[in-house]
Amino acid sequence: MAPPETFLLFSQDIPSQNLGFVDPRSATLDLNVAGKDYVIHQSPTILNRPGSTTGAVVWKITPLVADWLVRSDNPLWMSGVLSPASSVLELGCGISGLNGLVLAPLVARYILTDQSYVAKLVEKNIEENSPFGNPRQLGTTSQKRKGKSSAVHSKAELRFQPLDWELDEVAPSLTGNENVKSFDAIIACDCIYNDTLIRPLVQTCADVCKLRSANDDNPSDRPTICIVAQQLRDPEIFEAWIKEFSAYFRIWRVPDNALTEGLRLNPGFVVHLGILQGAAEIRNQS
């Protein structure tokens, strides 16, 4: 699938979006998503630090994905992938937490994750925009890094959890609920830009999906769905991602007629869905 998909997408006339920031100079953004207003704090200062700090500001695709995710005619809702009982995990949420702010009121739980440097601002954005109340300490998470514990801050159904794709262990405790051992959906929004992070990202997606197949207590036979939205920038980076992703997942591209106008291919955005290879078979045999 990888070479034809890359050729098909990048042979289109993709308009320039520059890097894809909403406004990298402003410390505060006023955004309207799905008819609701949000005041989002971001950090141009952190963005300009050396190293990978791209999550410090809001990217153009994020409010578009958030708006698409909550539409009642979204195929994810119509097919039952998303429902009021769903548990959702977002990878690489960045400082805004916007997808979680918009979607969390409609699902059972939404876990935002990213590196710890975004924690202060994402928690501030949750506190100022969420209907769920004030953050509180919930405990720690199991990690590969020995001796390090991470505070988990809660917004009832909306929580932030530090998660490093290269260092941290994926465990059922990510759900924050001892009665919930896995997720119905994973969201990765514009996380594919650095070739060195492609393998850790895909491995983390696969590890989260494996929580569902390992969970004998979950009565659902539905596998975890991985939702990957991205801006088309570099064909080599895209091809590296889709080759790695297709090694673990069965992949479908969401057609334009199932997307909102802002997300369609013409503006240079694309959404893929993935199911871990063998996941359905494993669930049916358990």
PDB file of C-alpha atoms in Angstrom:
ATOM      1  CA  MET A   1       0.000   0.000   0.000  1.00  0.00           C
ATOM      2  CA  ALA A   2       2.772   2.449   0.875  1.00  0.00           C
ATOM      3  CA  PRO A   3       4.212   3.508  -2.510  1.00  0.00           C
ATOM      4  CA  PRO A   4       0.808   3.836  -4.300  1.00  0.00           C
ATOM      5  CA  GLU A   5      -0.665   5.738  -1.343  1.00  0.00           C
ATOM      6  CA  THR A   6       2.264   8.144  -1.227  1.00  0.00           C
ATOM      7  CA  PHE A   7       2.141   8.718  -4.986  1.00  0.00           C
ATOM      8  CA  LEU A   8      -1.624   9.189  -4.985  1.00  0.00           C
ATOM      9  CA  LEU A   9      -1.631  11.736  -2.169  1.00  0.00           C
ATOM     10  CA  PHE A  10       1.412  13.760  -3.183  1.00  0.00           C
ATOM     11  CA  SER A  11       0.535  13.845  -6.891  1.00  0.00           C
ATOM     12  CA  GLN A  12      -2.377  16.099  -5.951  1.00  0.00           C
ATOM     13  CA  ASP A  13      -2.114  19.884  -5.981  1.00  0.00           C
ATOM     14  CA  ILE A  14      -1.492  20.503  -2.279  1.00  0.00           C
ATOM     15  CA  PRO A  15      -1.626  24.181  -1.274  1.00  0.00           C
ATOM     16  CA  SER A  16       1.157  25.501   0.911  1.00  0.00           C
ATOM     17  CA  GLN A  17       0.305  25.573   4.624  1.00  0.00           C
ATOM     18  CA  ASN A  18       3.840  26.587   5.606  1.00  0.00           C
ATOM     19  CA  LEU A  19       4.700  24.445   8.635  1.00  0.00           C
ATOM     20  CA  GLY A  20       1.076  24.436   9.696  1.00  0.00           C
ATOM     21  CA  PHE A  21       0.948  26.563  12.856  1.00  0.00           C
ATOM     22  CA  VAL A  22      -2.218  28.515  13.642  1.00  0.00           C
ATOM     23  CA  ASP A  23      -0.195  31.460  15.014  1.00  0.00           C
ATOM     24  CA  PRO A  24       3.287  30.678  16.398  1.00  0.00           C
ATOM     25  CA  ARG A  25       3.778  34.215  17.794  1.00  0.00           C
ATOM     26  CA  SER A  26       0.723  34.538  20.023  1.00  0.00           C
ATOM     27  CA  ALA A  27       0.649  33.300  23.619  1.00  0.00           C
ATOM     28  CA  THR A  28      -3.159  32.965  23.550  1.00  0.00           C
ATOM     29  CA  LEU A  29      -5.543  31.800  20.829  1.00  0.00           C
ATOM     30  CA  ASP A  30      -9.307  32.306  20.667  1.00  0.00           C
ATOM     31  CA  LEU A  31     -10.748  29.312  18.818  1.00  0.00           C
ATOM     32  CA  ASN A  32     -14.295  28.296  17.972  1.00  0.00           C
ATOM     33  CA  VAL A  33     -14.786  24.562  17.478  1.00  0.00           C
ATOM     34  CA  ALA A  34     -18.138  22.891  16.902  1.00  0.00           C
ATOM     35  CA  GLY A  35     -19.927  26.067  17.947  1.00  0.00           C
ATOM     36  CA  LYS A  36     -18.074  26.491  21.245  1.00  0.00           C
ATOM     37  CA  ASP A  37     -15.419  29.051  22.168  1.00  0.00           C
ATOM     38  CA  TYR A  38     -12.054  28.037  23.665  1.00  0.00           C
ATOM     39  CA  VAL A  39      -9.209  30.186  24.972  1.00  0.00           C
ATOM     40  CA  ILE A  40      -5.999  28.227  24.413  1.00  0.00           C
ATOM     41  CA  HIS A  41      -2.661  29.141  25.957  1.00  0.00           C
ATOM     42  CA  GLN A  42       0.487  28.226  24.050  1.00  0.00           C
ATOM     43  CA  SER A  43       4.203  28.989  24.276  1.00  0.00           C
ATOM     44  CA  PRO A  44       6.142  30.575  21.393  1.00  0.00           C
ATOM     45  CA  THR A  45       9.137  30.636  23.776  1.00  0.00           C
ATOM     46  CA  ILE A  46       9.166  26.848  24.216  1.00  0.00           C
ATOM     47  CA  LEU A  47       8.605  26.407  20.465  1.00  0.00           C
ATOM     48  CA  ASN A  48      11.848  28.251  19.734  1.00  0.00           C
ATOM     49  CA  ARG A  49      13.958  26.233  22.156  1.00  0.00           C
ATOM     50  CA  PRO A  50      16.441  23.726  20.725  1.00  0.00           C
ATOM     51  CA  GLY A  51      15.052  20.210  20.446  1.00  0.00           C
ATOM     52  CA  SER A  52      11.685  18.727  19.563  1.00  0.00           C
ATOM     53  CA  THR A  53       9.176  21.110  21.137  1.00  0.00           C
ATOM     54  CA  THR A  54       6.640  21.338  18.313  1.00  0.00           C
ATOM     55  CA  GLY A  55       3.818  20.557  20.741  1.00  0.00           C
ATOM     56  CA  ALA A  56       4.228  23.985  22.336  1.00  0.00           C
ATOM     57  CA  VAL A  57       1.815  25.660  19.883  1.00  0.00           C
ATOM     58  CA  VAL A  58      -1.429  24.772  18.121  1.00  0.00           C
ATOM     59  CA  TRP A  59      -1.281  23.326  14.604  1.00  0.00           C
ATOM     60  CA  LYS A  60      -3.894  24.141  11.957  1.00  0.00           C
ATOM     61  CA  ILE A  61      -5.130  20.562  11.662  1.00  0.00           C
ATOM     62  CA  THR A  62      -6.029  20.266  15.361  1.00  0.00           C
ATOM     63  CA  PRO A  63      -9.245  22.359  15.473  1.00  0.00           C
ATOM     64  CA  LEU A  64     -10.299  20.781  12.168  1.00  0.00           C
ATOM     65  CA  VAL A  65      -9.905  17.262  13.578  1.00  0.00           C
ATOM     66  CA  ALA A  66     -11.680  18.255  16.799  1.00  0.00           C
ATOM     67  CA  ASP A  67     -14.623  19.610  14.807  1.00  0.00           C
ATOM     68  CA  TRP A  68     -14.782  16.429  12.678  1.00  0.00           C
ATOM     69  CA  LEU A  69     -14.561  14.105  15.677  1.00  0.00           C
ATOM     70  CA  VAL A  70     -17.731  15.455  17.323  1.00  0.00           C
ATOM     71  CA  ARG A  71     -19.976  15.577  14.263  1.00  0.00           C
ATOM     72  CA  SER A  72     -22.907  13.200  14.542  1.00  0.00           C
ATOM     73  CA  ASP A  73     -22.464  12.122  10.899  1.00  0.00           C
ATOM     74  CA  ASN A  74     -18.843  11.128  11.520  1.00  0.00           C
ATOM     75  CA  PRO A  75     -18.494   7.453  10.504  1.00  0.00           C
ATOM     76  CA  LEU A  76     -16.757   6.732  13.812  1.00  0.00           C
ATOM     77  CA  TRP A  77     -19.992   7.586  15.656  1.00  0.00           C
ATOM     78  CA  MET A  78     -22.284   6.029  13.074  1.00  0.00           C
ATOM     79  CA  SER A  79     -20.382   2.714  13.224  1.00  0.00           C
ATOM     80  CA  GLY A  80     -20.196   2.662  17.025  1.00  0.00           C
ATOM     81  CA  VAL A  81     -16.413   3.051  17.201  1.00  0.00           C
ATOM     82  CA  LEU A  82     -17.117   6.151  19.297  1.00  0.00           C
ATOM     83  CA  SER A  83     -19.992   6.135  21.758  1.00  0.00           C
ATOM     84  CA  PRO A  84     -20.851   7.597  25.179  1.00  0.00           C
ATOM     85  CA  ALA A  85     -19.143   4.532  26.700  1.00  0.00           C
ATOM     86  CA  SER A  86     -15.854   4.960  24.800  1.00  0.00           C
ATOM     87  CA  SER A  87     -12.399   5.279  26.342  1.00  0.00           C
ATOM     88  CA  VAL A  88     -10.087   7.364  24.159  1.00  0.00           C
ATOM     89  CA  LEU A  89      -6.317   7.896  24.334  1.00  0.00           C
ATOM     90  CA  GLU A  90      -4.582  10.722  22.487  1.00  0.00           C
ATOM     91  CA  LEU A  91      -0.875  10.513  21.688  1.00  0.00           C
ATOM     92  CA  GLY A  92       1.131  13.724  21.276  1.00  0.00           C
ATOM     93  CA  CYS A  93      -1.701  16.021  22.362  1.00  0.00           C
ATOM     94  CA  GLY A  94       0.516  19.109  22.622  1.00  0.00           C
ATOM     95  CA  ILE A  95      -0.189  22.022  24.923  1.00  0.00           C
ATOM     96  CA  SER A  96      -3.742  22.716  23.790  1.00  0.00           C
ATOM     97  CA  GLY A  97      -5.543  19.498  24.724  1.00  0.00           C
ATOM     98  CA  LEU A  98      -8.136  20.760  22.242  1.00  0.00           C
ATOM     99  CA  ASN A  99      -9.299  17.391  20.887  1.00  0.00           C
ATOM    100  CA  GLY A 100      -9.891  16.229  24.437  1.00  0.00           C
ATOM    101  CA  LEU A 101     -11.678  19.417  25.462  1.00  0.00           C
ATOM    102  CA  VAL A 102     -14.077  19.046  22.547  1.00  0.00           C
ATOM    103  CA  LEU A 103     -14.597  15.256  22.592  1.00  0.00           C
ATOM    104  CA  ALA A 104     -14.433  14.411  26.313  1.00  0.00           C
ATOM    105  CA  PRO A 105     -18.006  15.528  27.129  1.00  0.00           C
ATOM    106  CA  LEU A 106     -19.291  12.950  24.621  1.00  0.00           C
ATOM    107  CA  VAL A 107     -17.336   9.871  25.771  1.00  0.00           C
ATOM    108  CA  ALA A 108     -16.716   8.038  29.044  1.00  0.00           C
ATOM    109  CA  ARG A 109     -13.070   9.046  29.410  1.00  0.00           C
ATOM    110  CA  TYR A 110     -10.422  10.859  27.383  1.00  0.00           C
ATOM    111  CA  ILE A 111      -6.726  10.565  28.267  1.00  0.00           C
ATOM    112  CA  LEU A 112      -4.388  13.211  26.861  1.00  0.00           C
ATOM    113  CA  THR A 113      -0.707  12.215  26.650  1.00  0.00           C
ATOM    114  CA  ASP A 114       2.524  13.879  25.600  1.00  0.00           C
ATOM    115  CA  GLN A 115       5.981  14.632  26.971  1.00  0.00           C
ATOM    116  CA  SER A 116       6.091  16.261  30.377  1.00  0.00           C
ATOM    117  CA  TYR A 117       7.141  19.702  29.070  1.00  0.00           C
ATOM    118  CA  VAL A 118       3.566  20.356  27.902  1.00  0.00           C
ATOM    119  CA  ALA A 119       2.027  19.459  31.275  1.00  0.00           C
ATOM    120  CA  LYS A 120       1.771  22.946  32.777  1.00  0.00           C
ATOM    121  CA  LEU A 121       0.043  24.523  29.794  1.00  0.00           C
ATOM    122  CA  VAL A 122      -2.186  21.596  28.871  1.00  0.00           C
ATOM    123  CA  GLU A 123      -3.425  21.443  32.468  1.00  0.00           C
ATOM    124  CA  LYS A 124      -4.027  25.192  32.410  1.00  0.00           C
ATOM    125  CA  ASN A 125      -6.026  24.849  29.202  1.00  0.00           C
ATOM    126  CA  ILE A 126      -8.052  22.007  30.696  1.00  0.00           C
ATOM    127  CA  GLU A 127      -8.727  24.015  33.861  1.00  0.00           C
ATOM    128  CA  GLU A 128      -9.864  27.119  31.993  1.00  0.00           C
ATOM    129  CA  ASN A 129     -11.901  25.414  29.276  1.00  0.00           C
ATOM    130  CA  SER A 130     -13.197  22.125  30.664  1.00  0.00           C
ATOM    131  CA  PRO A 131     -16.641  21.692  32.261  1.00  0.00           C
ATOM    132  CA  PHE A 132     -15.270  18.936  34.522  1.00  0.00           C
ATOM    133  CA  GLY A 133     -13.802  20.946  37.405  1.00  0.00           C
ATOM    134  CA  ASN A 134     -10.362  21.258  38.957  1.00  0.00           C
ATOM    135  CA  PRO A 135      -7.406  18.872  38.560  1.00  0.00           C
ATOM    136  CA  ARG A 136      -6.549  16.456  41.355  1.00  0.00           C
ATOM    137  CA  GLN A 137      -3.763  13.959  42.002  1.00  0.00           C
ATOM    138  CA  LEU A 138      -4.653  10.365  41.139  1.00  0.00           C
ATOM    139  CA  GLY A 139      -1.360   8.493  41.511  1.00  0.00           C
ATOM    140  CA  THR A 140       1.455   7.196  39.361  1.00  0.00           C
ATOM    141  CA  THR A 141       2.006   5.260  36.169  1.00  0.00           C
ATOM    142  CA  SER A 142       4.221   2.250  35.441  1.00  0.00           C
ATOM    143  CA  GLN A 143       7.215   3.347  33.410  1.00  0.00           C
ATOM    144  CA  LYS A 144      10.332   1.889  31.851  1.00  0.00           C
ATOM    145  CA  ARG A 145      12.362   4.596  33.564  1.00  0.00           C
ATOM    146  CA  LYS A 146      13.177   3.096  36.942  1.00  0.00           C
ATOM    147  CA  GLY A 147      12.409   5.142  39.994  1.00  0.00           C
ATOM    148  CA  LYS A 148      10.471   7.877  38.215  1.00  0.00           C
ATOM    149  CA  SER A 149       6.816   8.463  38.976  1.00  0.00           C
ATOM    150  CA  SER A 150       4.512  10.809  37.118  1.00  0.00           C
ATOM    151  CA  ALA A 151       1.637  12.670  38.693  1.00  0.00           C
ATOM    152  CA  VAL A 152      -1.678  12.121  36.975  1.00  0.00           C
ATOM    153  CA  HIS A 153      -4.042  15.074  36.970  1.00  0.00           C
ATOM    154  CA  SER A 154      -7.743  14.450  36.562  1.00  0.00           C
ATOM    155  CA  LYS A 155     -10.655  16.302  35.074  1.00  0.00           C
ATOM    156  CA  ALA A 156     -13.064  13.470  35.878  1.00  0.00           C
ATOM    157  CA  GLU A 157     -13.530  12.238  32.286  1.00  0.00           C
ATOM    158  CA  LEU A 158     -10.605  14.312  30.955  1.00  0.00           C
ATOM    159  CA  ARG A 159      -7.056  13.689  32.199  1.00  0.00           C
ATOM    160  CA  PHE A 160      -3.473  14.435  31.204  1.00  0.00           C
ATOM    161  CA  GLN A 161      -0.766  11.789  31.578  1.00  0.00           C
ATOM    162  CA  PRO A 162       2.915  12.224  30.611  1.00  0.00           C
ATOM    163  CA  LEU A 163       3.898   9.549  28.076  1.00  0.00           C
ATOM    164  CA  ASP A 164       7.199   9.389  26.196  1.00  0.00           C
ATOM    165  CA  TRP A 165       7.006   7.021  23.207  1.00  0.00           C
ATOM    166  CA  GLU A 166      10.675   6.089  23.535  1.00  0.00           C
ATOM    167  CA  LEU A 167      10.951   5.697  27.310  1.00  0.00           C
ATOM    168  CA  ASP A 168       7.594   4.959  28.913  1.00  0.00           C
ATOM    169  CA  GLU A 169       5.772   1.674  29.187  1.00  0.00           C
ATOM    170  CA  VAL A 170       2.224   1.288  27.927  1.00  0.00           C
ATOM    171  CA  ALA A 171       0.137  -0.304  30.681  1.00  0.00           C
ATOM    172  CA  PRO A 172      -3.570  -0.677  31.550  1.00  0.00           C
ATOM    173  CA  SER A 173      -3.070   1.942  34.282  1.00  0.00           C
ATOM    174  CA  LEU A 174      -3.098   4.579  31.503  1.00  0.00           C
ATOM    175  CA  THR A 175      -6.890   4.481  31.647  1.00  0.00           C
ATOM    176  CA  GLY A 176      -6.838   5.803  35.213  1.00  0.00           C
ATOM    177  CA  ASN A 177      -9.624   3.381  36.132  1.00  0.00           C
ATOM    178  CA  GLU A 178      -8.895  -0.022  37.638  1.00  0.00           C
ATOM    179  CA  ASN A 179     -12.045  -1.397  36.006  1.00  0.00           C
ATOM    180  CA  VAL A 180     -10.998  -0.292  32.513  1.00  0.00           C
ATOM    181  CA  LYS A 181      -7.978  -2.045  31.029  1.00  0.00           C
ATOM    182  CA  SER A 182      -7.909  -0.815  27.425  1.00  0.00           C
ATOM    183  CA  PHE A 183      -9.042   1.865  24.974  1.00  0.00           C
ATOM    184  CA  ASP A 184     -11.648   1.926  22.230  1.00  0.00           C
ATOM    185  CA  ALA A 185      -9.759   4.490  20.155  1.00  0.00           C
ATOM    186  CA  ILE A 186      -6.332   6.095  19.833  1.00  0.00           C
ATOM    187  CA  ILE A 187      -5.952   9.542  18.285  1.00  0.00           C
ATOM    188  CA  ALA A 188      -2.661  10.851  16.863  1.00  0.00           C
ATOM    189  CA  CYS A 189      -3.069  14.321  15.389  1.00  0.00           C
ATOM    190  CA  ASP A 190      -0.183  15.737  13.322  1.00  0.00           C
ATOM    191  CA  CYS A 191       2.439  13.658  15.122  1.00  0.00           C
ATOM    192  CA  ILE A 192       4.299  12.586  11.948  1.00  0.00           C
ATOM    193  CA  TYR A 193       7.016  15.076  11.103  1.00  0.00           C
ATOM    194  CA  ASN A 194      10.291  13.570  12.386  1.00  0.00           C
ATOM    195  CA  ASP A 195      11.570  10.321  10.883  1.00  0.00           C
ATOM    196  CA  THR A 196      13.360   9.334  14.105  1.00  0.00           C
ATOM    197  CA  LEU A 197      10.025   9.299  15.980  1.00  0.00           C
ATOM    198  CA  ILE A 198       8.073   7.248  13.443  1.00  0.00           C
ATOM    199  CA  ARG A 199       9.036   3.844  14.827  1.00  0.00           C
ATOM    200  CA  PRO A 200       8.440   4.779  18.504  1.00  0.00           C
ATOM    201  CA  LEU A 201       5.068   6.307  17.600  1.00  0.00           C
ATOM    202  CA  VAL A 202       3.903   3.262  15.658  1.00  0.00           C
ATOM    203  CA  GLN A 203       5.176   0.903  18.356  1.00  0.00           C
ATOM    204  CA  THR A 204       3.276   2.871  20.999  1.00  0.00           C
ATOM    205  CA  CYS A 205       0.103   2.699  18.890  1.00  0.00           C
ATOM    206  CA  ALA A 206       0.548  -1.065  18.581  1.00  0.00           C
ATOM    207  CA  ASP A 207       1.233  -1.484  22.308  1.00  0.00           C
ATOM    208  CA  VAL A 208      -1.934   0.424  23.211  1.00  0.00           C
ATOM    209  CA  CYS A 209      -3.983  -1.699  20.814  1.00  0.00           C
ATOM    210  CA  LYS A 210      -2.538  -4.857  22.360  1.00  0.00           C
ATOM    211  CA  LEU A 211      -4.084  -3.857  25.688  1.00  0.00           C
ATOM    212  CA  ARG A 212      -7.470  -4.690  24.170  1.00  0.00           C
ATOM    213  CA  SER A 213      -6.467  -8.163  22.945  1.00  0.00           C
ATOM    214  CA  ALA A 214      -4.834  -8.900  26.318  1.00  0.00           C
ATOM    215  CA  ASN A 215      -7.908  -7.835  28.280  1.00  0.00           C
ATOM    216  CA  ASP A 216      -9.958 -10.961  28.894  1.00  0.00           C
ATOM    217  CA  ASP A 217     -12.388  -9.021  31.096  1.00  0.00           C
ATOM    218  CA  ASN A 218     -13.572  -6.735  28.291  1.00  0.00           C
ATOM    219  CA  PRO A 219     -16.785  -8.141  26.830  1.00  0.00           C
ATOM    220  CA  SER A 220     -16.424  -6.181  23.596  1.00  0.00           C
ATOM    221  CA  ASP A 221     -15.115  -7.967  20.532  1.00  0.00           C
ATOM    222  CA  ARG A 222     -14.291  -4.636  18.902  1.00  0.00           C
ATOM    223  CA  PRO A 223     -10.572  -4.015  18.413  1.00  0.00           C
ATOM    224  CA  THR A 224      -9.038  -0.650  19.291  1.00  0.00           C
ATOM    225  CA  ILE A 225      -9.184   1.778  16.354  1.00  0.00           C
ATOM    226  CA  CYS A 226      -6.165   3.981  15.664  1.00  0.00           C
ATOM    227  CA  ILE A 227      -7.052   7.360  14.117  1.00  0.00           C
ATOM    228  CA  VAL A 228      -4.107   9.165  12.521  1.00  0.00           C
ATOM    229  CA  ALA A 229      -4.625  12.672  11.123  1.00  0.00           C
ATOM    230  CA  GLN A 230      -1.800  14.613   9.519  1.00  0.00           C
ATOM    231  CA  GLN A 231      -0.849  17.467   7.257  1.00  0.00           C
ATOM    232  CA  LEU A 232       0.896  16.347   4.080  1.00  0.00           C
ATOM    233  CA  ARG A 233       4.363  17.914   4.036  1.00  0.00           C
ATOM    234  CA  ASP A 234       7.202  15.594   3.032  1.00  0.00           C
ATOM    235  CA  PRO A 235       6.553  12.504   0.866  1.00  0.00           C
ATOM    236  CA  GLU A 236       9.580  10.696   2.289  1.00  0.00           C
ATOM    237  CA  ILE A 237       8.400  11.171   5.872  1.00  0.00           C
ATOM    238  CA  PHE A 238       4.879  10.094   4.933  1.00  0.00           C
ATOM    239  CA  GLU A 239       6.106   6.990   3.122  1.00  0.00           C
ATOM    240  CA  ALA A 240       8.359   6.033   6.035  1.00  0.00           C
ATOM    241  CA  TRP A 241       5.369   6.312   8.372  1.00  0.00           C
ATOM    242  CA  ILE A 242       2.920   4.355   6.243  1.00  0.00           C
ATOM    243  CA  LYS A 243       5.427   1.566   5.617  1.00  0.00           C
ATOM    244  CA  GLU A 244       6.054   1.235   9.356  1.00  0.00           C
ATOM    245  CA  PHE A 245       2.369   1.569  10.220  1.00  0.00           C
ATOM    246  CA  SER A 246       1.294  -1.011   7.630  1.00  0.00           C
ATOM    247  CA  ALA A 247       3.732  -3.514   9.154  1.00  0.00           C
ATOM    248  CA  TYR A 248       1.503  -3.571  12.261  1.00  0.00           C
ATOM    249  CA  PHE A 249      -1.897  -2.317  11.109  1.00  0.00           C
ATOM    250  CA  ARG A 250      -4.545  -2.837   8.470  1.00  0.00           C
ATOM    251  CA  ILE A 251      -5.071   0.670   7.085  1.00  0.00           C
ATOM    252  CA  TRP A 252      -7.908   2.607   5.500  1.00  0.00           C
ATOM    253  CA  ARG A 253      -7.889   6.231   4.386  1.00  0.00           C
ATOM    254  CA  VAL A 254     -11.055   8.114   5.340  1.00  0.00           C
ATOM    255  CA  PRO A 255     -12.597   9.295   2.053  1.00  0.00           C
ATOM    256  CA  ASP A 256     -13.177  12.976   1.465  1.00  0.00           C
ATOM    257  CA  ASN A 257     -16.959  12.587   1.524  1.00  0.00           C
ATOM    258  CA  ALA A 258     -16.695  11.332   5.127  1.00  0.00           C
ATOM    259  CA  LEU A 259     -14.603  14.340   6.221  1.00  0.00           C
ATOM    260  CA  THR A 260     -15.517  17.956   6.861  1.00  0.00           C
ATOM    261  CA  GLU A 261     -14.601  20.376   4.100  1.00  0.00           C
ATOM    262  CA  GLY A 262     -11.642  21.747   6.036  1.00  0.00           C
ATOM    263  CA  LEU A 263     -10.076  18.301   6.423  1.00  0.00           C
ATOM    264  CA  ARG A 264     -10.408  17.101   2.846  1.00  0.00           C
ATOM    265  CA  LEU A 265      -7.412  16.340   0.694  1.00  0.00           C
ATOM    266  CA  ASN A 266      -7.593  19.621  -1.224  1.00  0.00           C
ATOM    267  CA  PRO A 267      -6.241  21.636   1.769  1.00  0.00           C
ATOM    268  CA  GLY A 268      -3.515  19.014   2.228  1.00  0.00           C
ATOM    269  CA  PHE A 269      -4.825  17.068   5.228  1.00  0.00           C
ATOM    270  CA  VAL A 270      -5.483  13.331   5.436  1.00  0.00           C
ATOM    271  CA  VAL A 271      -6.950  10.909   7.994  1.00  0.00           C
ATOM    272  CA  HIS A 272      -6.167   7.187   8.174  1.00  0.00           C
ATOM    273  CA  LEU A 273      -7.726   4.497  10.354  1.00  0.00           C
ATOM    274  CA  GLY A 274      -5.794   1.452  11.524  1.00  0.00           C
ATOM    275  CA  ILE A 275      -6.689  -1.851  13.178  1.00  0.00           C
ATOM    276  CA  LEU A 276      -3.865  -3.924  14.629  1.00  0.00           C
ATOM    277  CA  GLN A 277      -3.222  -6.929  12.398  1.00  0.00           C
ATOM    278  CA  GLY A 278      -4.791 -10.018  13.930  1.00  0.00           C
ATOM    279  CA  ALA A 279      -6.623  -7.991  16.589  1.00  0.00           C
ATOM    280  CA  ALA A 280     -10.121  -9.077  15.591  1.00  0.00           C
ATOM    281  CA  GLU A 281      -9.023 -12.695  15.321  1.00  0.00           C
ATOM    282  CA  ILE A 282      -7.384 -12.590  18.739  1.00  0.00           C
ATOM    283  CA  ARG A 283     -10.535 -11.094  20.309  1.00  0.00           C
ATOM    284  CA  ASN A 284     -12.806 -13.686  18.702  1.00  0.00           C
ATOM    285  CA  GLN A 285     -10.636 -16.539  19.963  1.00  0.00           C
ATOM    286  CA  SER A 286     -10.435 -15.242  23.543  1.00  0.00           C
TER     287      SER A 286
END
